[in-house]
Amino acid sequence: MNEKTSRIPKFYKRTIQERTQVVQEWAKLSHKQINQLANGGLTPEQADKMIENTIGLFNMPFAIATNFRINSKDYLLPMVIEEPSVVAAISNAARLFREGGGFQTSSDEPIMIGQIQILDIPNFNTAIEQINKNKQQLLKEANTVGGSIVKRGGGAIDIELRPFPNTQLGNMLIVHLLYDTRDAMGANAINTAVEYIAPYLEKITGGRVNLRILSNLTDKRKAYAEGVIPAQALANRSMSGEEVVRSIVEAGIFAEVDPYRAATHNKGIMNGIDAVIIATGNDWRAIEAGAHAYAARGGSYTSLTHWWQDEDGNLRGRIELPLAVGIVGGATRVHPLAQLSLQILGVKSARELAEIIAAAGLAQNLAAIRALATDGIQQGHMRMHARQLAVAAGAKDENVLQIAETMIQEGNIRLERAKQLVIQLQGENS
Ligand code: MEV
């Protein structure tokens, strides 16, 4: 039973050391891990083993989103992102969902798709028959190279065929090898398996295999999150809760019907998703590719979320998207901060991680469309922008907030003004 609460009021007002201490206690981090957090985690030597031609390291802010409650369990979310306001906004949105009892999530089994392209097939129908007839043998072959995934109970489980007759290349047959990757993202295992069975497929079809690679449209491996926000929790100074619910539903429908809006709407969702994906050492390009391909599955690019008003007048939201993430293998294993992120999350399976990430996407979306449907997002952004200008103008740490607030109140958020205020404060303190 987890009785820890992720509801940590005014977390943002604490110092870096105070916040780190909260997380240290939360996740039982070691001193070594605390040091890794402070210096970025990765050494140049480790980096050199990850990719080619390494010349250094590139640090990003590592933050914690608070208030998440998912399936009656509290989580702190590690987020790696360079964009201001995202972490504050998602924490705030998670607090709103919390008022409705938190998120309910679910996910599919971790089934990935490996694709094999077969061309120059002498007899299309016979080839299809042959593959179906030899299916069990093909799966068995694929699993001889499955390694640790097969040992953990995963591996190739089925074959699906996608015939593309009369393409400009003639008849083309695409074989989908369905592969259960358990707690891994599984790219290596699938690519190994499809490469391994390709010659066997050539033999039984008489065709020629060209590409052998996984698909990033992992639509058999989706995660789902849903939640409710009581209407009164959405009221602000100028709008009632009901009005905010209506505006948010209107914003959601805008994204459902218009691809121009859907692109921006989904970008906001990916702000939350990518930040956790990066923090946990997962492949964010793969997640992005899958999410956008899924958003376009009906032929017209649309929203990854759906928002509606329920029969009690409250706001409900739901997200559904492919989320092929792992908690073993790849960068999750190599990068010390990825390990640390998984420890903060306390996840036991890749599916649990995928579900948390889906909830993050839904929360980030709520934060964005709530701001857009009420005050607009510039207000929050300008606050952070003002702080950044104060830093750029040379303000000392203790003066940054004061200078930013002065500029906001004056409605004059410019570098020149920040510089004047720095000089003014220096004069007062000398
Ligand atoms: C900015 O990074 C993300 C937003 O544009 C998302 C949205 O418009 O929904 C605020």
PDB file of N, CA and C in Angstrom, residues 113 115-116 124 128 160-165 172-176:
ATOM      1  N   ILE A 113       5.061  -4.362 -33.928  1.00  0.00           N
ATOM      2  CA  ILE A 113       4.921  -4.896 -35.292  1.00  0.00           C
ATOM      3  C   ILE A 113       6.268  -4.790 -36.007  1.00  0.00           C
ATOM      4  N   GLN A 115       7.930  -5.288 -39.785  1.00  0.00           N
ATOM      5  CA  GLN A 115       7.449  -5.369 -41.170  1.00  0.00           C
ATOM      6  C   GLN A 115       8.485  -5.999 -42.099  1.00  0.00           C
ATOM      7  N   ILE A 116       7.994  -6.837 -43.009  1.00  0.00           N
ATOM      8  CA  ILE A 116       8.862  -7.420 -44.037  1.00  0.00           C
ATOM      9  C   ILE A 116       8.195  -7.185 -45.388  1.00  0.00           C
ATOM     10  N   PHE A 124       0.861 -14.583 -56.154  1.00  0.00           N
ATOM     11  CA  PHE A 124       0.488 -13.852 -54.936  1.00  0.00           C
ATOM     12  C   PHE A 124      -0.343 -14.727 -53.986  1.00  0.00           C
ATOM     13  N   ILE A 128       0.595 -16.183 -50.183  1.00  0.00           N
ATOM     14  CA  ILE A 128      -0.207 -15.933 -48.971  1.00  0.00           C
ATOM     15  C   ILE A 128      -0.548 -17.261 -48.282  1.00  0.00           C
ATOM     16  N   GLU A 160       0.513 -11.304 -39.448  1.00  0.00           N
ATOM     17  CA  GLU A 160      -0.621 -10.756 -40.209  1.00  0.00           C
ATOM     18  C   GLU A 160      -0.100 -10.356 -41.575  1.00  0.00           C
ATOM     19  N   LEU A 161      -0.950 -10.472 -42.577  1.00  0.00           N
ATOM     20  CA  LEU A 161      -0.509 -10.137 -43.930  1.00  0.00           C
ATOM     21  C   LEU A 161      -1.241  -8.913 -44.448  1.00  0.00           C
ATOM     22  N   ARG A 162      -0.492  -8.061 -45.108  1.00  0.00           N
ATOM     23  CA  ARG A 162      -1.084  -6.869 -45.732  1.00  0.00           C
ATOM     24  C   ARG A 162      -0.732  -6.884 -47.220  1.00  0.00           C
ATOM     25  N   PRO A 163      -1.649  -7.405 -48.032  1.00  0.00           N
ATOM     26  CA  PRO A 163      -1.369  -7.423 -49.472  1.00  0.00           C
ATOM     27  C   PRO A 163      -1.616  -6.048 -50.102  1.00  0.00           C
ATOM     28  N   PHE A 164      -0.672  -5.585 -50.901  1.00  0.00           N
ATOM     29  CA  PHE A 164      -0.859  -4.354 -51.683  1.00  0.00           C
ATOM     30  C   PHE A 164      -0.772  -4.744 -53.166  1.00  0.00           C
ATOM     31  N   PRO A 165      -1.915  -5.150 -53.753  1.00  0.00           N
ATOM     32  CA  PRO A 165      -1.850  -5.592 -55.154  1.00  0.00           C
ATOM     33  C   PRO A 165      -1.670  -4.407 -56.100  1.00  0.00           C
ATOM     34  N   MET A 172       2.690  -6.375 -54.046  1.00  0.00           N
ATOM     35  CA  MET A 172       3.629  -6.255 -52.910  1.00  0.00           C
ATOM     36  C   MET A 172       2.942  -6.858 -51.685  1.00  0.00           C
ATOM     37  N   LEU A 173       3.659  -7.721 -50.997  1.00  0.00           N
ATOM     38  CA  LEU A 173       3.092  -8.333 -49.794  1.00  0.00           C
ATOM     39  C   LEU A 173       3.885  -7.876 -48.581  1.00  0.00           C
ATOM     40  N   ILE A 174       3.174  -7.324 -47.620  1.00  0.00           N
ATOM     41  CA  ILE A 174       3.839  -6.896 -46.382  1.00  0.00           C
ATOM     42  C   ILE A 174       3.450  -7.883 -45.284  1.00  0.00           C
ATOM     43  N   VAL A 175       4.470  -8.452 -44.683  1.00  0.00           N
ATOM     44  CA  VAL A 175       4.253  -9.394 -43.578  1.00  0.00           C
ATOM     45  C   VAL A 175       4.447  -8.627 -42.276  1.00  0.00           C
ATOM     46  N   HIS A 176       3.464  -8.750 -41.389  1.00  0.00           N
ATOM     47  CA  HIS A 176       3.617  -8.157 -40.057  1.00  0.00           C
ATOM     48  C   HIS A 176       3.911  -9.272 -39.055  1.00  0.00           C
TER      49      HIS A 176
END
